Amino acid sequence: MSEIKLNRELFTSEKTGVTLDQDDSGLFQRLTLRVVHPVTNEPCYMEYSKEDSKKVLLQKEDGTYVKEEDVKYLKESWQSNEYENRLAVAWKPAEKGVDIPEYWYDEAIQIIPKYTAMWDDVYVDKQKVKVDYSVGCTGTPLNKLNNLISLVRAKFPNDSDFKKQVNNIIGMYLPDHSIRPPYKSNNTITVYHMYYEIDIFNQLLKDYKVPNYDYTYCFWYGLKYDLDSSERYFKLVIRNSDEVSNYQKHPDSFIPRPQLPVCNEPYFAKIYSPDGTEADEYDVFFSTTPEIMKEYCKENNLKFPIPEDKEKEYIWTYGIVYDKNTLDVKQVKGYIKVAQDPDTWLKWL
Amino acid sequence: MALTSSGALSLNEMHIEAGGSSGTECSLNDSDIRGLISKSAGASMAFNEWYSASASIPDFATTMTVGHTNHSTTIGYTTTAQASKGFLSTSGSQPMFGTSTNNIGSLSSTSNANYFGGNVVHGLAMLGSTNPTATVGSIHLYVATLNISNSDASFKEVVINGTTYTRSSANYSSTTFGGFAYTNWNWQNVQADLSNASANISAFSTDSMGPFPAAGNNITITFKRT
């Protein structure tokens, strides 16, 4: 990328600039820039500290420069972080032992969704491919959810507790779309158990012969019911940690991943077959702004998942399905949270 | 900091000493620059009269009763937990925490005509992550007006319970968020325990965080311009 020659700019200017300041050591330069909030579109003017400015400013004979890529990173980091902060408005503090089991509350999971009557519309290549209903839905969505439960029970009579937690999620792929690997059939129903009982989870780890990597698991897991093959897959969701991301220290548990856009801390998912086979495909999930994600997709020749008319919706996460050996991306997913009652939903724009 | 006692002296240095922004327009006859050497308008003046001149703005000292809060943030299904310690008033805390609007602590005086253009300090607090654990956090200073000058005319340094943080080492920003217009200075990578680099940010109100002692203690906050 190129370098930008910097001049002194007004705080109303869209240009990146430099300004003079002074401390006891004498005059110094601050990098200045203006960014636009990804949700409110309010401008924010910034001046970086003496130390941070020194790291990125390049002094040349004819003036002061900065690398364009450094400016891009600084702006995107701020925008991604602000977008993440705005996503938080969909949640509220939970009551220990009432909304959230004490175990999870003590693990610092202390927030629940503001509303329980919601669903996720999942998009791939601008097409809706899946709908994930929360158990707290009512009316028609609840009927659809109950129908999905009936289909699972018919094939897996020993499984139960689908509605044990009001935030549990049950969803199904829509027909006429290519299913993501390793799943083979669109006739697959997803059940996510939220704020699960740890004993049940530990038993699943044993049943699916999951190796112990000292991962920190998230407060939900998925069971994927293939109604055609009558196979049940176990989807483990793993928080980012040293064990996950530090290859030098933890080569066995390290989770390889493709390069990601500027985003919040990602988390990962692995899928296990009933015989204990780990799927070749991993998932990585993260949040960032639609603009950053679109550019990332363009740069990496991937398909941005969200339709143009949905880009201002509550896109709470993106998911990338990739091959763990080659890191080839198989699918890019975008999740939009939709409230059953739009009047109660987020006024986040 | 007083002006030099000998050698070259620029008009810009005089302006900064008087509290002006570096590089901005000024003249020797401006009241703030004349004020450094107690001259009236139109009086005859020589450059050497400004040697060792000092603005001598009195400090702005205020007493903080330290407050504390914990809060979680969930994005998608990822929850993190933070703690904050110091003083935050409602509108000042919103841009810092997103969903949390807890007021914490108090300041005996929140404004001074010689500092921040006389605008109100809405927050001075340290924020740090408790889950995942972190050994450093950041100190945020909020003043409730847009585009307050990032110069010594606002403040040069702030002493929090005996520890000095200079303006030059702070990042600066100004924006409007949720209808609240503010200017922010923030200091990054502040140790959870100033004397132990490996200590984690604590979620307990009874523990200290950076320069802030346990909640309930009274400490002195001193803003300085010279």
mmCIF file of N, CA and C in Angstrom, chain A residues 3 5 28 31 45 53 68 74 130 132-133 146 169 197 201 208 212 238 260 264 285 311 337 349:
data_model
loop_
_atom_site.group_PDB
_atom_site.id
_atom_site.type_symbol
_atom_site.label_atom_id
_atom_site.label_comp_id
_atom_site.label_asym_id
_atom_site.label_seq_id
_atom_site.Cartn_x
_atom_site.Cartn_y
_atom_site.Cartn_z
ATOM 1 N N GLU A 3 1.905 5.394 0.778
ATOM 2 C CA GLU A 3 2.042 6.257 1.947
ATOM 3 C C GLU A 3 1.308 7.570 1.690
ATOM 4 N N LYS A 5 1.133 11.591 2.491
ATOM 5 C CA LYS A 5 1.833 12.762 3.059
ATOM 6 C C LYS A 5 0.831 13.545 3.907
ATOM 7 N N PHE A 28 6.103 17.828 19.528
ATOM 8 C CA PHE A 28 5.951 16.491 18.920
ATOM 9 C C PHE A 28 4.719 16.497 18.041
ATOM 10 N N LEU A 31 -0.740 12.048 15.185
ATOM 11 C CA LEU A 31 -1.535 11.631 14.029
ATOM 12 C C LEU A 31 -2.992 11.996 14.304
ATOM 13 N N TYR A 45 -13.549 12.636 15.744
ATOM 14 C CA TYR A 45 -12.214 13.162 15.463
ATOM 15 C C TYR A 45 -11.252 12.623 16.510
ATOM 16 N N SER A 53 1.610 7.860 18.057
ATOM 17 C CA SER A 53 1.865 8.585 16.806
ATOM 18 C C SER A 53 3.270 8.283 16.296
ATOM 19 N N GLU A 68 -0.731 3.949 4.406
ATOM 20 C CA GLU A 68 -2.182 3.874 4.215
ATOM 21 C C GLU A 68 -2.766 2.689 4.974
ATOM 22 N N LEU A 74 -6.262 1.315 11.847
ATOM 23 C CA LEU A 74 -6.728 2.111 12.995
ATOM 24 C C LEU A 74 -8.212 2.449 12.867
ATOM 25 N N LYS A 130 -31.363 -20.689 6.128
ATOM 26 C CA LYS A 130 -31.716 -21.376 7.372
ATOM 27 C C LYS A 130 -32.417 -20.383 8.281
ATOM 28 N N ASP A 132 -33.278 -20.103 12.429
ATOM 29 C CA ASP A 132 -33.085 -20.667 13.772
ATOM 30 C C ASP A 132 -34.044 -19.973 14.734
ATOM 31 N N TYR A 133 -35.039 -20.714 15.223
ATOM 32 C CA TYR A 133 -36.050 -20.124 16.111
ATOM 33 C C TYR A 133 -35.640 -20.278 17.571
ATOM 34 N N ASN A 146 -42.278 -26.232 17.005
ATOM 35 C CA ASN A 146 -42.839 -27.482 17.535
ATOM 36 C C ASN A 146 -42.845 -28.588 16.476
ATOM 37 N N ILE A 169 -32.343 -22.837 20.897
ATOM 38 C CA ILE A 169 -32.588 -22.486 19.495
ATOM 39 C C ILE A 169 -32.760 -23.753 18.676
ATOM 40 N N GLU A 197 -26.554 -27.837 31.153
ATOM 41 C CA GLU A 197 -26.078 -28.477 32.384
ATOM 42 C C GLU A 197 -24.739 -29.125 32.085
ATOM 43 N N PHE A 201 -23.242 -32.085 29.251
ATOM 44 C CA PHE A 201 -22.214 -31.714 28.268
ATOM 45 C C PHE A 201 -20.996 -32.637 28.398
ATOM 46 N N TYR A 208 -18.875 -38.726 22.316
ATOM 47 C CA TYR A 208 -18.340 -38.405 20.982
ATOM 48 C C TYR A 208 -16.808 -38.475 20.948
ATOM 49 N N ASN A 212 -9.284 -34.225 25.046
ATOM 50 C CA ASN A 212 -9.208 -33.124 26.023
ATOM 51 C C ASN A 212 -8.062 -32.183 25.657
ATOM 52 N N ILE A 238 -16.059 -23.235 20.877
ATOM 53 C CA ILE A 238 -14.825 -23.053 21.653
ATOM 54 C C ILE A 238 -14.432 -21.581 21.683
ATOM 55 N N LEU A 260 -8.553 -13.431 8.931
ATOM 56 C CA LEU A 260 -9.868 -12.835 9.175
ATOM 57 C C LEU A 260 -9.808 -11.325 8.967
ATOM 58 N N ASN A 264 -14.023 -8.479 16.210
ATOM 59 C CA ASN A 264 -13.896 -8.731 17.642
ATOM 60 C C ASN A 264 -13.233 -10.096 17.828
ATOM 61 N N PHE A 285 -16.416 -17.835 13.993
ATOM 62 C CA PHE A 285 -17.460 -16.802 14.074
ATOM 63 C C PHE A 285 -16.851 -15.512 14.623
ATOM 64 N N GLU A 311 -28.420 -4.883 4.882
ATOM 65 C CA GLU A 311 -27.124 -4.535 5.480
ATOM 66 C C GLU A 311 -27.242 -3.658 6.721
ATOM 67 N N LYS A 337 -30.446 -11.169 13.414
ATOM 68 C CA LYS A 337 -31.410 -11.430 14.491
ATOM 69 C C LYS A 337 -32.696 -10.665 14.196
ATOM 70 N N LEU A 349 -30.449 1.948 15.306
ATOM 71 C CA LEU A 349 -29.927 2.781 14.226
ATOM 72 C C LEU A 349 -30.142 4.254 14.531
#
